[in-house]
Amino acid sequence: MNRSVDRLLAFLVLAVALACLAHAYLLPGTFALSRLAHPLADAASLRLAAFLAAALVCALGALLFWQGLLPGRPGHQRGAPLFGRTAEVPDAGRPRLRLVFLALPTLAVLALLADQFGPWGGEAAEPKGQDVADAPPPASAAPSPVTPAPAPVAPAPVTPPPEQADKAPPPAEPVLVTPPPALAPTPEEPPKTALAPAPEVAPPQTVAPPPPSAPPQPTQPDGHRDAVVWLAVSADGHEIMSASTDRMIKLWDIDGKRLMRDLGVHKDMARTALFMPDGKRALTAGDDGEIVLRQLSDGAVLHVFSSGTNGGVRNLAISPDGRLAVSGHDTGSVIVWDIDKGSVLHVLPGHDWSVSAVAVSPDGTRAISGSIDGELKLWDIVSGKQLRSWHGHEQGTYGAVFTADGHHAVTGSGDYTIKLWDLDTFKEVRRFEGHSGTVYEIALSSDGKRLASVSLDGTARLWNMDTGDQIAEFDPGTGPLYSVAFAADGTLLTGGYDRTIRDWPGAGGDGVVLFAGAPE
């Protein structure tokens, strides 16, 4: 809700408060503070106290709306990672408290109508504004002097207490996430169906806290200027390609430890950068909804695939032969592209939420996709048919890879877990646990024996694929990590919040800054 809507709500709620106050003043009976001294004396006293309380609560609600202290649902889904500087300021909201101060004035209006026209309104036959004691005597009775009732005493203005923001209940985590509107690129927009609230148990936090103060990091002028969210290593192992929230795609020389060139820039945050199997081209994608085929030698744009109304590209995968690409989009669509023809092969609108993870099988015939509600789907990308759908995670899926046999897949999630799936039975085979934040990306070693993961908890981890045991943990102490890849020599490459690309020994130990970020 923007401020103008909140200001309008403040006027409406204030109007209800004044109506309750006026109605209390017009209630039959002597309107005096002495009547409230014994609030349980009769029904009239109860009605008077109820409307005065309603007026006070509505006045408080009007003040809170006017000051903008009742924000709505947070601007992002709890399972969705925040990038770059936005990771320091997690969005906050008080939807329940907001609903309370919207529901109470509604109830007050209903009570006013019921009190006005209800069966107990027998007293309403009496002149409004006139106390029972002031009614004229019966004609047969001798008139007696009537002492005018004292003027009504207006209650002293009450200053609402300041809102206890730290006591406001957090929004309930939905059990089943609802779909976004057709053109909304993120899961934070109004849902199409009602949420089913989960039990009142505080969900795990999926946004890592800002990094603690750390020693100054090295910088280089040609480094990324914001978080590194994707890393890819060339087939010959000599080059690294990176994508960043600064919109840039960069190509690095591992052996020479230098920037070879800026491959290009997206119109919005760059999400993915992949080497084509021919070793001469690259495919990059971002939140601008464009998938760009580039020439590695000079960054020249060869073709642009536009997703149109399907929204930004959250993730991208290429078939081993380089003929097909599969992209996941903000609107929940999965699109299969024919790279050679430069056209769309299939649009698969199966997900209800943004598709945040995609992977293509080793034989290039199937793809797995995961969305931010934890739903997983298996597709036949040749025919465009959905083969299976299942709820794999309690929160969003942010990384997916196939194993070499094509019969298993690994997914990472905002529920802090990594799961190995049997794609013949669609059962969970193994679980890798240890992260304390959203597992944002995963990578499989060339021999398939080790799994690497990075998380918003600021750590990277190596896992034994056969046992699920953790081999090593790496913690640069510089904030969330978003990207991971295996180098040709088996070492681990990571990128994240601090703009740097680091190299970690495969057996564990301290890492080194391979390519530093640009100065602040």
Tab-separated table of C-alpha atoms in Angstrom, residues 96 115 216 342 377 420:
chain	number	residue	atom	x	y	z
A	96	ARG	CA	-1.894	-8.884	10.549
A	115	ASP	CA	-27.729	-0.443	17.415
A	216	PRO	CA	39.252	-4.173	3.966
A	342	GLY	CA	16.670	-18.468	-33.100
A	377	LYS	CA	8.596	-30.355	-12.451
A	420	LEU	CA	19.033	-35.887	-4.195
